[in-house]
Amino acid sequence: MDRVATIAAIVDQHAEDAAFLWLRRRREIDGPILDETDIGRIDQRLDANIEGLMAAGKAGWEAAQARFTDYAEPGELFALGTLALRWGDADLIEVAVAAAESLGEAGLSSLSAAVARTPREKLRPLVAQWLDARDALQRCLGLSALWHHRVDPGPRLHDLAVDSDARVRSRAIRLAGALKRCDLVPAALAGLDGETSKERLTAALACCLLGETRSAHLVVDKIVLTEPGLAEAAIEIRLLTTATKAGKDWLQKHLEQPALRGVATASVGLLGDPAVMPWLIEKMREPNLVVAAGAALRDLFEVDFGDTDLFVVDPALLGKDFAHLDDTSLPVADRVEAWWDEGRGARNHRHFRSMRLLRLNALRAALATSDARLADWRVTRRFPAWM
């Protein structure tokens, strides 16, 4: 890392934009709005700012570090970590790891994202060191590198799956499920009794990927009923791993429970049955269910609804009963009804798969075949921003 001539304002702008663009990417990467090309355009802009910081040498690092000092937030940490890893400087990496520790789980997530954007050859000398570290956060980083790059560490994964730290165990079991490491089924089953609900849910998905669906369902069903913050993710796992008829019956029972009606309605699209549309349109007329109904609509059809007028960003346009809602995109029941009656869905629209649909399809493919690993659905397509 050399000291080169730079313009301070431009270097500072690179640091600010890198943090902002990564936060936007994180918000949309598994969401229902953007597809792989949209994310690819964000990636191009993000990479351009990272490259600008790297080209600035020492001034680029100082700008990223100064910004993190002023705003100790995940986006700023991502920029700091990415620079340290791409330069491969042990001292800078130590600074980034210490910064991650200061932010807790959010810091680990940000540094994991920096690992994801670092080429394998840059990570290779670090991963073994991280996996053997006494510090649990570093072991988590090693597992993040293996996860993002879909690398099997062999027998070492067994030790990590029974690690003393819950964060390490959970990441190891997640990787075991994705890689279809059937030799780690006992560890995944043990994870169903993990310390936290989040750890148990991660283990449940891994168990499903490893063919232990029945045991996983007992845990998933309990989480749906007792953990509101995880109910949506748990319902998703349940429906993806349940036969269609049984899944409909299971979901219907939860639609009848007031506390679960919203998340259950949002999950209707996972069943893939357009026959639900008349019912779904009626739910769009209810202020407490309109957001959920819109989410289900996006799951049902491979349509870029941004090219239609079916959603609005101003809740007041739906009437005074909806004006208090703060969701940025809400379906208009009358317009959706007309769209459905005229064309019965996606027939007259270009094929579109959001990042959320890509993730769901990757899960379905891995669940359908015993030896099919979970694909990386976050691979993006990069085109110039004007295309």
Tab-separated table of C-alpha atoms in Angstrom, residues 3-372:
chain	number	residue	atom	x	y	z
A	3	ARG	CA	1.257	6.797	-0.678
A	4	VAL	CA	0.102	8.301	-3.996
A	5	ALA	CA	-1.137	11.710	-5.065
A	6	THR	CA	-4.911	11.937	-4.554
A	7	ILE	CA	-7.771	14.405	-4.282
A	8	ALA	CA	-9.092	14.046	-0.731
A	9	ALA	CA	-12.702	14.909	-1.551
A	10	ILE	CA	-12.876	12.240	-4.250
A	11	VAL	CA	-11.321	9.578	-2.028
A	12	ASP	CA	-13.744	10.435	0.783
A	13	GLN	CA	-16.641	10.172	-1.671
A	14	HIS	CA	-15.476	6.687	-2.673
A	15	ALA	CA	-15.533	5.630	0.984
A	16	GLU	CA	-19.005	7.053	1.513
A	17	ASP	CA	-20.436	5.571	-1.680
A	18	ALA	CA	-18.944	2.134	-1.033
A	19	ALA	CA	-20.679	1.964	2.346
A	20	PHE	CA	-23.984	3.237	0.944
A	21	LEU	CA	-24.023	0.892	-2.060
A	22	TRP	CA	-23.232	-2.141	0.035
A	23	LEU	CA	-26.082	-1.307	2.425
A	24	ARG	CA	-28.439	-1.038	-0.520
A	25	ARG	CA	-27.166	-4.336	-1.888
A	26	ARG	CA	-27.621	-6.042	1.469
A	27	ARG	CA	-31.198	-4.780	1.673
A	28	GLU	CA	-32.099	-6.096	-1.791
A	29	ILE	CA	-29.905	-9.188	-2.242
A	30	ASP	CA	-32.546	-11.725	-1.188
A	31	GLY	CA	-35.557	-9.500	-1.803
A	32	PRO	CA	-38.511	-9.633	-4.212
A	33	ILE	CA	-37.860	-6.401	-6.127
A	34	LEU	CA	-34.517	-6.686	-7.969
A	35	ASP	CA	-33.124	-9.470	-10.151
A	36	GLU	CA	-29.562	-10.613	-10.835
A	37	THR	CA	-29.042	-7.877	-13.442
A	38	ASP	CA	-30.267	-5.123	-11.119
A	39	ILE	CA	-27.954	-6.338	-8.363
A	40	GLY	CA	-25.175	-6.666	-10.926
A	41	ARG	CA	-25.465	-2.959	-11.698
A	42	ILE	CA	-25.143	-2.153	-8.009
A	43	ASP	CA	-22.130	-4.466	-7.889
A	44	GLN	CA	-20.437	-2.601	-10.705
A	45	ARG	CA	-20.817	0.713	-8.929
A	46	LEU	CA	-19.723	-0.816	-5.632
A	47	ASP	CA	-16.619	-2.370	-7.183
A	48	ALA	CA	-15.751	0.909	-8.890
A	49	ASN	CA	-15.685	2.687	-5.535
A	50	ILE	CA	-13.663	-0.076	-3.870
A	51	GLU	CA	-11.186	0.072	-6.744
A	52	GLY	CA	-11.031	3.840	-6.366
A	53	LEU	CA	-10.077	3.434	-2.709
A	54	MET	CA	-7.455	0.832	-3.564
A	55	ALA	CA	-5.978	3.004	-6.276
A	56	ALA	CA	-5.643	5.794	-3.720
A	57	GLY	CA	-3.356	3.562	-1.668
A	58	LYS	CA	-2.697	4.734	1.883
A	59	ALA	CA	-5.073	7.660	1.434
A	60	GLY	CA	-7.873	5.196	0.541
A	61	TRP	CA	-7.308	3.198	3.710
A	62	GLU	CA	-7.153	6.330	5.835
A	63	ALA	CA	-10.411	7.607	4.307
A	64	ALA	CA	-12.199	4.315	5.028
A	65	GLN	CA	-10.785	4.185	8.543
A	66	ALA	CA	-11.713	7.807	9.250
A	67	ARG	CA	-15.255	7.193	8.065
A	68	PHE	CA	-15.599	4.158	10.335
A	69	THR	CA	-14.291	6.254	13.239
A	70	ASP	CA	-16.991	8.848	12.559
A	71	TYR	CA	-19.737	6.344	11.678
A	72	ALA	CA	-19.097	2.942	13.238
A	73	GLU	CA	-21.765	1.264	11.119
A	74	PRO	CA	-21.927	-1.985	9.091
A	75	GLY	CA	-21.490	-0.277	5.710
A	76	GLU	CA	-18.344	1.512	6.803
A	77	LEU	CA	-16.959	-1.719	8.269
A	78	PHE	CA	-17.645	-3.531	4.993
A	79	ALA	CA	-15.519	-1.006	3.094
A	80	LEU	CA	-12.741	-1.203	5.676
A	81	GLY	CA	-12.751	-5.011	5.676
A	82	THR	CA	-12.822	-5.314	1.906
A	83	LEU	CA	-9.749	-3.106	1.537
A	84	ALA	CA	-7.840	-5.008	4.219
A	85	LEU	CA	-8.628	-8.393	2.682
A	86	ARG	CA	-7.869	-7.392	-0.895
A	87	TRP	CA	-4.546	-5.900	0.126
A	88	GLY	CA	-3.861	-9.002	2.217
A	89	ASP	CA	-2.072	-6.961	4.871
A	90	ALA	CA	-2.067	-8.784	8.235
A	91	ASP	CA	-2.020	-5.575	10.267
A	92	LEU	CA	-4.951	-4.080	8.364
A	93	ILE	CA	-6.916	-7.311	8.654
A	94	GLU	CA	-6.333	-7.250	12.408
A	95	VAL	CA	-7.757	-3.714	12.509
A	96	ALA	CA	-10.837	-4.828	10.543
A	97	VAL	CA	-11.411	-7.867	12.796
A	98	ALA	CA	-11.168	-5.679	15.910
A	99	ALA	CA	-13.672	-3.275	14.364
A	100	ALA	CA	-16.034	-6.176	13.679
A	101	GLU	CA	-15.810	-7.306	17.283
A	102	SER	CA	-16.867	-3.837	18.393
A	103	LEU	CA	-20.126	-4.129	16.419
A	104	GLY	CA	-21.072	-7.622	17.570
A	105	GLU	CA	-23.225	-9.721	15.245
A	106	ALA	CA	-23.670	-6.824	12.811
A	107	GLY	CA	-19.902	-6.522	12.562
A	108	LEU	CA	-19.485	-10.216	11.855
A	109	SER	CA	-22.115	-9.987	9.122
A	110	SER	CA	-20.389	-7.008	7.508
A	111	LEU	CA	-16.950	-8.614	7.554
A	112	SER	CA	-18.485	-11.826	6.202
A	113	ALA	CA	-19.769	-9.785	3.251
A	114	ALA	CA	-16.249	-8.434	2.717
A	115	VAL	CA	-14.984	-12.024	2.692
A	116	ALA	CA	-17.602	-12.901	0.072
A	117	ARG	CA	-16.217	-10.242	-2.286
A	118	THR	CA	-12.605	-11.288	-1.829
A	119	PRO	CA	-11.045	-13.631	-4.443
A	120	ARG	CA	-10.266	-17.165	-3.274
A	121	GLU	CA	-6.535	-16.780	-3.812
A	122	LYS	CA	-6.507	-13.852	-1.374
A	123	LEU	CA	-8.422	-15.848	1.243
A	124	ARG	CA	-6.522	-19.132	0.959
A	125	PRO	CA	-3.704	-18.237	3.398
A	126	LEU	CA	-6.215	-16.787	5.868
A	127	VAL	CA	-8.912	-19.453	6.116
A	128	ALA	CA	-6.852	-22.176	7.790
A	129	GLN	CA	-5.528	-19.609	10.247
A	130	TRP	CA	-9.044	-18.397	11.039
A	131	LEU	CA	-10.500	-21.880	11.471
A	132	ASP	CA	-7.806	-22.751	14.021
A	133	ALA	CA	-8.004	-19.436	15.890
A	134	ARG	CA	-8.935	-19.293	19.569
A	135	ASP	CA	-11.190	-16.329	18.806
A	136	ALA	CA	-14.700	-17.505	17.872
A	137	LEU	CA	-15.268	-14.545	15.560
A	138	GLN	CA	-12.299	-15.577	13.443
A	139	ARG	CA	-13.560	-19.159	13.271
A	140	CYS	CA	-16.858	-17.720	12.054
A	141	LEU	CA	-15.001	-15.750	9.388
A	142	GLY	CA	-13.298	-18.918	8.203
A	143	LEU	CA	-16.655	-20.634	7.898
A	144	SER	CA	-18.058	-17.602	6.083
A	145	ALA	CA	-15.294	-17.918	3.498
A	146	LEU	CA	-16.118	-21.609	3.020
A	147	TRP	CA	-19.854	-20.819	2.760
A	148	HIS	CA	-19.594	-17.976	0.279
A	149	HIS	CA	-17.169	-19.855	-1.946
A	150	ARG	CA	-18.846	-23.260	-1.355
A	151	VAL	CA	-15.652	-25.039	-0.271
A	152	ASP	CA	-15.700	-28.297	1.701
A	153	PRO	CA	-13.044	-28.318	4.477
A	154	GLY	CA	-13.225	-32.083	4.868
A	155	PRO	CA	-12.924	-33.640	8.353
A	156	ARG	CA	-12.297	-30.224	9.921
A	157	LEU	CA	-15.999	-29.410	9.540
A	158	HIS	CA	-16.935	-32.045	12.117
A	159	ASP	CA	-14.978	-30.311	14.862
A	160	LEU	CA	-16.501	-26.966	13.944
A	161	ALA	CA	-20.025	-28.418	14.004
A	162	VAL	CA	-19.561	-29.327	17.692
A	163	ASP	CA	-17.668	-26.142	18.594
A	164	SER	CA	-18.192	-24.603	22.025
A	165	ASP	CA	-19.453	-21.361	20.452
A	166	ALA	CA	-23.050	-21.350	19.166
A	167	ARG	CA	-22.235	-18.968	16.293
A	168	VAL	CA	-19.515	-21.292	15.029
A	169	ARG	CA	-21.696	-24.402	15.384
A	170	SER	CA	-24.560	-22.784	13.539
A	171	ARG	CA	-22.393	-21.699	10.595
A	172	ALA	CA	-20.735	-25.108	10.404
A	173	ILE	CA	-24.088	-26.905	10.365
A	174	ARG	CA	-25.425	-24.515	7.738
A	175	LEU	CA	-22.416	-25.330	5.555
A	176	ALA	CA	-22.860	-29.069	6.172
A	177	GLY	CA	-26.429	-28.864	4.891
A	178	ALA	CA	-25.481	-26.833	1.826
A	179	LEU	CA	-22.675	-29.257	0.913
A	180	LYS	CA	-24.818	-32.338	1.657
A	181	ARG	CA	-22.362	-33.637	4.236
A	182	CYS	CA	-24.455	-36.603	5.372
A	183	ASP	CA	-21.703	-37.664	7.781
A	184	LEU	CA	-22.693	-34.628	9.845
A	185	VAL	CA	-26.355	-35.564	10.252
A	186	PRO	CA	-25.810	-36.320	13.982
A	187	ALA	CA	-24.405	-32.821	14.525
A	188	ALA	CA	-27.300	-31.271	12.604
A	189	LEU	CA	-29.821	-33.227	14.677
A	190	ALA	CA	-28.066	-32.122	17.850
A	191	GLY	CA	-28.414	-28.544	16.611
A	192	LEU	CA	-32.187	-28.920	16.835
A	193	ASP	CA	-31.680	-28.614	20.605
A	194	GLY	CA	-29.418	-25.565	20.237
A	195	GLU	CA	-29.158	-22.684	22.670
A	196	THR	CA	-31.205	-20.193	20.652
A	197	SER	CA	-34.212	-20.372	18.366
A	198	LYS	CA	-32.101	-19.009	15.506
A	199	GLU	CA	-29.561	-21.803	15.954
A	200	ARG	CA	-32.354	-24.383	16.045
A	201	LEU	CA	-33.930	-22.984	12.874
A	202	THR	CA	-30.589	-23.069	11.036
A	203	ALA	CA	-30.156	-26.673	12.113
A	204	ALA	CA	-33.696	-27.473	10.961
A	205	LEU	CA	-32.983	-26.291	7.421
A	206	ALA	CA	-29.710	-28.228	7.392
A	207	CYS	CA	-31.568	-31.338	8.551
A	208	CYS	CA	-34.092	-30.928	5.737
A	209	LEU	CA	-31.276	-30.623	3.187
A	210	LEU	CA	-29.731	-33.779	4.666
A	211	GLY	CA	-32.965	-35.768	4.480
A	212	GLU	CA	-34.049	-35.516	8.133
A	213	THR	CA	-37.261	-33.603	7.453
A	214	ARG	CA	-39.486	-35.254	10.025
A	215	SER	CA	-37.246	-34.353	12.961
A	216	ALA	CA	-36.833	-30.813	11.615
A	217	HIS	CA	-40.582	-30.246	11.299
A	218	LEU	CA	-41.122	-30.711	15.036
A	219	VAL	CA	-38.732	-27.849	15.744
A	220	VAL	CA	-39.989	-25.669	12.890
A	221	ASP	CA	-43.609	-25.990	14.000
A	222	LYS	CA	-42.711	-24.933	17.535
A	223	ILE	CA	-40.765	-21.899	16.287
A	224	VAL	CA	-43.724	-20.816	14.151
A	225	LEU	CA	-45.945	-20.748	17.230
A	226	THR	CA	-43.518	-19.287	19.768
A	227	GLU	CA	-41.059	-16.999	17.940
A	228	PRO	CA	-42.821	-14.187	15.996
A	229	GLY	CA	-39.549	-12.805	14.673
A	230	LEU	CA	-38.644	-16.135	13.056
A	231	ALA	CA	-42.139	-17.266	12.063
A	232	GLU	CA	-41.854	-16.153	8.418
A	233	ALA	CA	-38.561	-17.989	7.872
A	234	ALA	CA	-39.882	-21.059	9.682
A	235	ILE	CA	-43.071	-21.163	7.605
A	236	GLU	CA	-40.962	-20.909	4.453
A	237	ILE	CA	-38.915	-23.966	5.461
A	238	ARG	CA	-42.077	-25.870	6.377
A	239	LEU	CA	-43.822	-25.229	3.067
A	240	LEU	CA	-40.745	-25.915	0.945
A	241	THR	CA	-40.326	-29.300	2.631
A	242	THR	CA	-43.964	-30.410	2.731
A	243	ALA	CA	-46.014	-32.018	-0.047
A	244	THR	CA	-48.397	-29.538	-1.693
A	245	LYS	CA	-51.685	-30.899	-0.321
A	246	ALA	CA	-50.329	-31.329	3.189
A	247	GLY	CA	-48.705	-27.897	2.972
A	248	LYS	CA	-52.012	-26.248	2.085
A	249	ASP	CA	-53.737	-27.919	5.021
A	250	TRP	CA	-50.927	-26.925	7.376
A	251	LEU	CA	-50.966	-23.301	6.202
A	252	GLN	CA	-54.759	-23.080	6.430
A	253	LYS	CA	-54.611	-23.904	10.140
A	254	HIS	CA	-52.176	-21.063	10.692
A	255	LEU	CA	-54.208	-18.618	8.596
A	256	GLU	CA	-56.991	-19.139	11.120
A	257	GLN	CA	-54.780	-17.953	14.001
A	258	PRO	CA	-54.940	-14.141	14.422
A	259	ALA	CA	-51.329	-13.836	15.579
A	260	LEU	CA	-50.049	-15.652	12.487
A	261	ARG	CA	-52.497	-14.432	9.857
A	262	GLY	CA	-50.099	-11.850	8.406
A	263	VAL	CA	-47.027	-14.053	7.969
A	264	ALA	CA	-49.190	-16.958	6.832
A	265	THR	CA	-50.843	-14.792	4.168
A	266	ALA	CA	-47.430	-13.610	2.950
A	267	SER	CA	-46.419	-17.263	2.557
A	268	VAL	CA	-49.351	-18.301	0.356
A	269	GLY	CA	-47.360	-17.648	-2.811
A	270	LEU	CA	-44.852	-20.348	-1.844
A	271	LEU	CA	-47.502	-22.943	-2.717
A	272	GLY	CA	-47.365	-21.795	-6.348
A	273	ASP	CA	-51.112	-22.136	-6.952
A	274	PRO	CA	-52.642	-19.211	-8.931
A	275	ALA	CA	-56.120	-20.430	-7.939
A	276	VAL	CA	-55.598	-18.483	-4.708
A	277	MET	CA	-55.693	-15.161	-6.585
A	278	PRO	CA	-59.374	-14.199	-5.929
A	279	TRP	CA	-58.849	-14.777	-2.210
A	280	LEU	CA	-55.530	-12.920	-2.278
A	281	ILE	CA	-57.080	-9.903	-4.010
A	282	GLU	CA	-59.669	-9.641	-1.251
A	283	LYS	CA	-56.871	-9.612	1.337
A	284	MET	CA	-55.359	-6.646	-0.517
A	285	ARG	CA	-58.436	-4.674	0.502
A	286	GLU	CA	-57.623	-5.148	4.191
A	287	PRO	CA	-55.109	-2.661	5.671
A	288	ASN	CA	-53.656	-5.221	8.061
A	289	LEU	CA	-53.037	-7.770	5.276
A	290	VAL	CA	-52.261	-5.686	2.170
A	291	VAL	CA	-48.485	-5.865	2.677
A	292	ALA	CA	-48.601	-9.631	3.158
A	293	ALA	CA	-50.855	-10.105	0.141
A	294	GLY	CA	-48.441	-8.102	-2.001
A	295	ALA	CA	-45.548	-10.302	-0.888
A	296	ALA	CA	-47.511	-13.429	-1.804
A	297	LEU	CA	-48.325	-11.998	-5.251
A	298	ARG	CA	-44.631	-11.471	-5.985
A	299	ASP	CA	-43.906	-15.095	-5.059
A	300	LEU	CA	-46.669	-16.403	-7.298
A	301	PHE	CA	-45.553	-14.871	-10.604
A	302	GLU	CA	-42.212	-14.363	-12.331
A	303	VAL	CA	-43.134	-10.811	-13.271
A	304	ASP	CA	-41.285	-7.545	-12.793
A	305	PHE	CA	-44.107	-5.678	-11.117
A	306	GLY	CA	-42.027	-2.533	-11.404
A	307	ASP	CA	-43.035	-2.534	-15.072
A	308	THR	CA	-46.725	-2.485	-14.138
A	309	ASP	CA	-48.983	-0.092	-12.261
A	310	LEU	CA	-50.171	-2.773	-9.823
A	311	PHE	CA	-48.169	-1.420	-6.881
A	312	VAL	CA	-48.005	2.119	-5.471
A	313	VAL	CA	-45.530	3.728	-3.090
A	314	ASP	CA	-47.979	6.152	-1.493
A	315	PRO	CA	-50.306	4.296	0.913
A	316	ALA	CA	-52.746	7.220	0.871
A	317	LEU	CA	-53.641	6.339	-2.728
A	318	LEU	CA	-55.326	3.211	-1.382
A	319	GLY	CA	-57.635	5.204	0.856
A	320	LYS	CA	-57.613	6.773	4.309
A	321	ASP	CA	-57.643	3.391	6.043
A	322	PHE	CA	-54.243	2.628	4.495
A	323	ALA	CA	-52.598	6.028	4.985
A	324	HIS	CA	-50.815	4.999	8.190
A	325	LEU	CA	-48.844	2.234	6.490
A	326	ASP	CA	-45.178	2.896	5.793
A	327	ASP	CA	-44.394	0.079	3.369
A	328	THR	CA	-42.754	1.392	0.202
A	329	SER	CA	-44.728	-0.739	-2.245
A	330	LEU	CA	-48.355	-1.800	-1.821
A	331	PRO	CA	-50.665	-3.632	-4.260
A	332	VAL	CA	-53.799	-1.904	-5.532
A	333	ALA	CA	-56.558	-4.497	-5.273
A	334	ASP	CA	-58.717	-3.160	-8.152
A	335	ARG	CA	-55.763	-2.969	-10.538
A	336	VAL	CA	-54.560	-6.451	-9.597
A	337	GLU	CA	-58.074	-7.794	-10.094
A	338	ALA	CA	-58.302	-6.248	-13.580
A	339	TRP	CA	-54.820	-7.546	-14.466
A	340	TRP	CA	-55.754	-11.021	-13.329
A	341	ASP	CA	-59.094	-11.048	-15.146
A	342	GLU	CA	-57.603	-9.754	-18.395
A	343	GLY	CA	-54.579	-11.993	-18.737
A	344	ARG	CA	-54.617	-14.497	-15.914
A	345	GLY	CA	-51.210	-13.496	-14.706
A	346	ALA	CA	-47.795	-13.459	-16.331
A	347	ARG	CA	-48.620	-14.363	-19.931
A	348	ASN	CA	-47.908	-10.958	-21.438
A	349	HIS	CA	-44.839	-10.077	-19.389
A	350	ARG	CA	-41.140	-10.699	-19.855
A	351	HIS	CA	-39.638	-13.470	-17.776
A	352	PHE	CA	-38.364	-12.091	-14.458
A	353	ARG	CA	-36.931	-13.816	-11.423
A	354	SER	CA	-36.232	-11.676	-8.406
A	355	MET	CA	-33.352	-12.501	-6.096
A	356	ARG	CA	-35.884	-13.954	-3.678
A	357	LEU	CA	-37.229	-16.292	-6.337
A	358	LEU	CA	-33.686	-17.330	-7.249
A	359	ARG	CA	-33.056	-18.203	-3.607
A	360	LEU	CA	-36.292	-20.169	-3.336
A	361	ASN	CA	-35.531	-22.056	-6.546
A	362	ALA	CA	-32.033	-22.906	-5.310
A	363	LEU	CA	-33.520	-24.297	-2.106
A	364	ARG	CA	-36.151	-26.292	-3.990
A	365	ALA	CA	-33.506	-27.823	-6.263
A	366	ALA	CA	-31.286	-28.812	-3.335
A	367	LEU	CA	-34.211	-30.240	-1.375
A	368	ALA	CA	-35.475	-32.240	-4.347
A	369	THR	CA	-32.291	-34.252	-4.927
A	370	SER	CA	-30.288	-35.949	-2.205
A	371	ASP	CA	-26.871	-35.266	-3.721
A	372	ALA	CA	-27.536	-31.774	-5.148
